[in-house]
Amino acid sequence: NSSSRYFETDLFRYFGRTRVGLREKYGKEQLGYLRLLRRAQHTSSRLLRALWRLRLAHASARTHIHIPWSCKIGSGFYIGHLGRVIINPAAVIGRNCNISTGVTIGMILSLIHI
């Protein structure tokens, strides 16, 4: 399943290995958020996808990390600390990217008048 492959590379960015204990895997709230994000993005079942997206919305309110499920994020994503992180739904983020507290990735709208 691709959600677990992505999450394993995320774990590697945090710990330098993919096999970690439950305390490590579930001890950081940002990792819990990433796990929900990856499941919401990569689950093929419509019912499960709706469930993961609902849980992701709840986690966003709790952690102040707002990364929409529609955002394209490569493997090895790292959120340094809990706190305000806002990413535009249309953003595309590559592999092995670090995001710090207070980061906003938006979108520039250009209006062209002819």
C-alpha positions as protocol buffer text, in pm:
chain_id: "A"
residue {
  index: 1
  type: ASN
  ca { x: 0 y: 0 z: 0 }
}
residue {
  index: 2
  type: SER
  ca { x: 145 y: 335 z: -99 }
}
residue {
  index: 3
  type: SER
  ca { x: 34 y: 518 z: 217 }
}
residue {
  index: 4
  type: SER
  ca { x: 254 y: 291 z: 431 }
}
residue {
  index: 5
  type: ARG
  ca { x: 549 y: 327 z: 189 }
}
residue {
  index: 6
  type: TYR
  ca { x: 524 y: 706 z: 211 }
}
residue {
  index: 7
  type: PHE
  ca { x: 485 y: 694 z: 589 }
}
residue {
  index: 8
  type: GLU
  ca { x: 791 y: 469 z: 622 }
}
residue {
  index: 9
  type: THR
  ca { x: 1004 y: 726 z: 440 }
}
residue {
  index: 10
  type: ASP
  ca { x: 858 y: 994 z: 668 }
}
residue {
  index: 11
  type: LEU
  ca { x: 958 y: 782 z: 969 }
}
residue {
  index: 12
  type: PHE
  ca { x: 1309 y: 748 z: 829 }
}
residue {
  index: 13
  type: ARG
  ca { x: 1339 y: 1128 z: 818 }
}
residue {
  index: 14
  type: TYR
  ca { x: 1249 y: 1145 z: 1188 }
}
residue {
  index: 15
  type: PHE
  ca { x: 1446 y: 851 z: 1327 }
}
residue {
  index: 16
  type: GLY
  ca { x: 1698 y: 739 z: 1064 }
}
residue {
  index: 17
  type: ARG
  ca { x: 1524 y: 402 z: 1040 }
}
residue {
  index: 18
  type: THR
  ca { x: 1181 y: 273 z: 939 }
}
residue {
  index: 19
  type: ARG
  ca { x: 1131 y: 19 z: 1216 }
}
residue {
  index: 20
  type: VAL
  ca { x: 1046 y: 212 z: 1530 }
}
residue {
  index: 21
  type: GLY
  ca { x: 864 y: 127 z: 1849 }
}
residue {
  index: 22
  type: LEU
  ca { x: 507 y: 225 z: 1925 }
}
residue {
  index: 23
  type: ARG
  ca { x: 619 y: 495 z: 2168 }
}
residue {
  index: 24
  type: GLU
  ca { x: 828 y: 661 z: 1897 }
}
residue {
  index: 25
  type: LYS
  ca { x: 572 y: 613 z: 1621 }
}
residue {
  index: 26
  type: TYR
  ca { x: 278 y: 745 z: 1821 }
}
residue {
  index: 27
  type: GLY
  ca { x: 460 y: 977 z: 2062 }
}
residue {
  index: 28
  type: LYS
  ca { x: 487 y: 1274 z: 1826 }
}
residue {
  index: 29
  type: GLU
  ca { x: 162 y: 1441 z: 1728 }
}
residue {
  index: 30
  type: GLN
  ca { x: 307 y: 1559 z: 1398 }
}
residue {
  index: 31
  type: LEU
  ca { x: 376 y: 1195 z: 1306 }
}
residue {
  index: 32
  type: GLY
  ca { x: 16 y: 1108 z: 1388 }
}
residue {
  index: 33
  type: TYR
  ca { x: -92 y: 1389 z: 1160 }
}
residue {
  index: 34
  type: LEU
  ca { x: 136 y: 1265 z: 881 }
}
residue {
  index: 35
  type: ARG
  ca { x: 0 y: 911 z: 919 }
}
residue {
  index: 36
  type: LEU
  ca { x: -357 y: 1040 z: 880 }
}
residue {
  index: 37
  type: LEU
  ca { x: -255 y: 1260 z: 587 }
}
residue {
  index: 38
  type: ARG
  ca { x: -92 y: 971 z: 402 }
}
residue {
  index: 39
  type: ARG
  ca { x: -394 y: 748 z: 460 }
}
residue {
  index: 40
  type: ALA
  ca { x: -636 y: 1020 z: 346 }
}
residue {
  index: 41
  type: GLN
  ca { x: -432 y: 1068 z: 31 }
}
residue {
  index: 42
  type: HIS
  ca { x: -368 y: 706 z: -66 }
}
residue {
  index: 43
  type: THR
  ca { x: -671 y: 502 z: 45 }
}
residue {
  index: 44
  type: SER
  ca { x: -865 y: 359 z: -250 }
}
residue {
  index: 45
  type: SER
  ca { x: -1190 y: 281 z: -66 }
}
residue {
  index: 46
  type: ARG
  ca { x: -1435 y: 574 z: -81 }
}
residue {
  index: 47
  type: LEU
  ca { x: -1573 y: 499 z: 265 }
}
residue {
  index: 48
  type: LEU
  ca { x: -1230 y: 472 z: 429 }
}
residue {
  index: 49
  type: ARG
  ca { x: -1108 y: 779 z: 242 }
}
residue {
  index: 50
  type: ALA
  ca { x: -1401 y: 979 z: 388 }
}
residue {
  index: 51
  type: LEU
  ca { x: -1321 y: 848 z: 737 }
}
residue {
  index: 52
  type: TRP
  ca { x: -949 y: 936 z: 711 }
}
residue {
  index: 53
  type: ARG
  ca { x: -1033 y: 1283 z: 578 }
}
residue {
  index: 54
  type: LEU
  ca { x: -1271 y: 1343 z: 867 }
}
residue {
  index: 55
  type: ARG
  ca { x: -1005 y: 1233 z: 1116 }
}
residue {
  index: 56
  type: LEU
  ca { x: -748 y: 1454 z: 938 }
}
residue {
  index: 57
  type: ALA
  ca { x: -978 y: 1756 z: 977 }
}
residue {
  index: 58
  type: HIS
  ca { x: -1008 y: 1683 z: 1350 }
}
residue {
  index: 59
  type: ALA
  ca { x: -629 y: 1648 z: 1381 }
}
residue {
  index: 60
  type: SER
  ca { x: -583 y: 1979 z: 1197 }
}
residue {
  index: 61
  type: ALA
  ca { x: -797 y: 2158 z: 1454 }
}
residue {
  index: 62
  type: ARG
  ca { x: -602 y: 1997 z: 1739 }
}
residue {
  index: 63
  type: THR
  ca { x: -247 y: 2043 z: 1605 }
}
residue {
  index: 64
  type: HIS
  ca { x: -286 y: 2367 z: 1401 }
}
residue {
  index: 65
  type: ILE
  ca { x: -126 y: 2189 z: 1106 }
}
residue {
  index: 66
  type: HIS
  ca { x: -341 y: 2253 z: 799 }
}
residue {
  index: 67
  type: ILE
  ca { x: -227 y: 2043 z: 506 }
}
residue {
  index: 68
  type: PRO
  ca { x: -520 y: 1946 z: 283 }
}
residue {
  index: 69
  type: TRP
  ca { x: -541 y: 1585 z: 166 }
}
residue {
  index: 70
  type: SER
  ca { x: -534 y: 1711 z: -194 }
}
residue {
  index: 71
  type: CYS
  ca { x: -184 y: 1857 z: -153 }
}
residue {
  index: 72
  type: LYS
  ca { x: 83 y: 1661 z: -342 }
}
residue {
  index: 73
  type: ILE
  ca { x: 369 y: 1580 z: -105 }
}
residue {
  index: 74
  type: GLY
  ca { x: 663 y: 1358 z: -189 }
}
residue {
  index: 75
  type: SER
  ca { x: 811 y: 1093 z: 36 }
}
residue {
  index: 76
  type: GLY
  ca { x: 1026 y: 1182 z: 336 }
}
residue {
  index: 77
  type: PHE
  ca { x: 815 y: 1476 z: 458 }
}
residue {
  index: 78
  type: TYR
  ca { x: 926 y: 1621 z: 793 }
}
residue {
  index: 79
  type: ILE
  ca { x: 730 y: 1856 z: 1020 }
}
residue {
  index: 80
  type: GLY
  ca { x: 976 y: 1985 z: 1279 }
}
residue {
  index: 81
  type: HIS
  ca { x: 741 y: 2094 z: 1560 }
}
residue {
  index: 82
  type: LEU
  ca { x: 376 y: 2137 z: 1637 }
}
residue {
  index: 83
  type: GLY
  ca { x: 238 y: 2477 z: 1559 }
}
residue {
  index: 84
  type: ARG
  ca { x: 83 y: 2677 z: 1282 }
}
residue {
  index: 85
  type: VAL
  ca { x: 160 y: 2525 z: 941 }
}
residue {
  index: 86
  type: ILE
  ca { x: -64 y: 2616 z: 649 }
}
residue {
  index: 87
  type: ILE
  ca { x: -25 y: 2475 z: 299 }
}
residue {
  index: 88
  type: ASN
  ca { x: -240 y: 2560 z: -1 }
}
residue {
  index: 89
  type: PRO
  ca { x: -438 y: 2264 z: -143 }
}
residue {
  index: 90
  type: ALA
  ca { x: -282 y: 2317 z: -487 }
}
residue {
  index: 91
  type: ALA
  ca { x: 77 y: 2308 z: -355 }
}
residue {
  index: 92
  type: VAL
  ca { x: 320 y: 2048 z: -483 }
}
residue {
  index: 93
  type: ILE
  ca { x: 604 y: 1966 z: -242 }
}
residue {
  index: 94
  type: GLY
  ca { x: 893 y: 1743 z: -345 }
}
residue {
  index: 95
  type: ARG
  ca { x: 1073 y: 1463 z: -163 }
}
residue {
  index: 96
  type: ASN
  ca { x: 1263 y: 1506 z: 166 }
}
residue {
  index: 97
  type: CYS
  ca { x: 1118 y: 1847 z: 250 }
}
residue {
  index: 98
  type: ASN
  ca { x: 1136 y: 1997 z: 601 }
}
residue {
  index: 99
  type: ILE
  ca { x: 857 y: 2225 z: 723 }
}
residue {
  index: 100
  type: SER
  ca { x: 899 y: 2438 z: 1035 }
}
residue {
  index: 101
  type: THR
  ca { x: 646 y: 2601 z: 1264 }
}
residue {
  index: 102
  type: GLY
  ca { x: 495 y: 2919 z: 1124 }
}
residue {
  index: 103
  type: VAL
  ca { x: 531 y: 2819 z: 759 }
}
residue {
  index: 104
  type: THR
  ca { x: 264 y: 2919 z: 511 }
}
residue {
  index: 105
  type: ILE
  ca { x: 284 y: 2796 z: 154 }
}
residue {
  index: 106
  type: GLY
  ca { x: 30 y: 2982 z: -49 }
}
residue {
  index: 107
  type: MET
  ca { x: -51 y: 3054 z: -407 }
}
residue {
  index: 108
  type: ILE
  ca { x: 2 y: 3370 z: -603 }
}
residue {
  index: 109
  type: LEU
  ca { x: -293 y: 3472 z: -813 }
}
residue {
  index: 110
  type: SER
  ca { x: -210 y: 3683 z: -1109 }
}
residue {
  index: 111
  type: LEU
  ca { x: -478 y: 3878 z: -1284 }
}
residue {
  index: 112
  type: ILE
  ca { x: -403 y: 3953 z: -1644 }
}
residue {
  index: 113
  type: HIS
  ca { x: -600 y: 4230 z: -1809 }
}
residue {
  index: 114
  type: ILE
  ca { x: -607 y: 4228 z: -2185 }
}
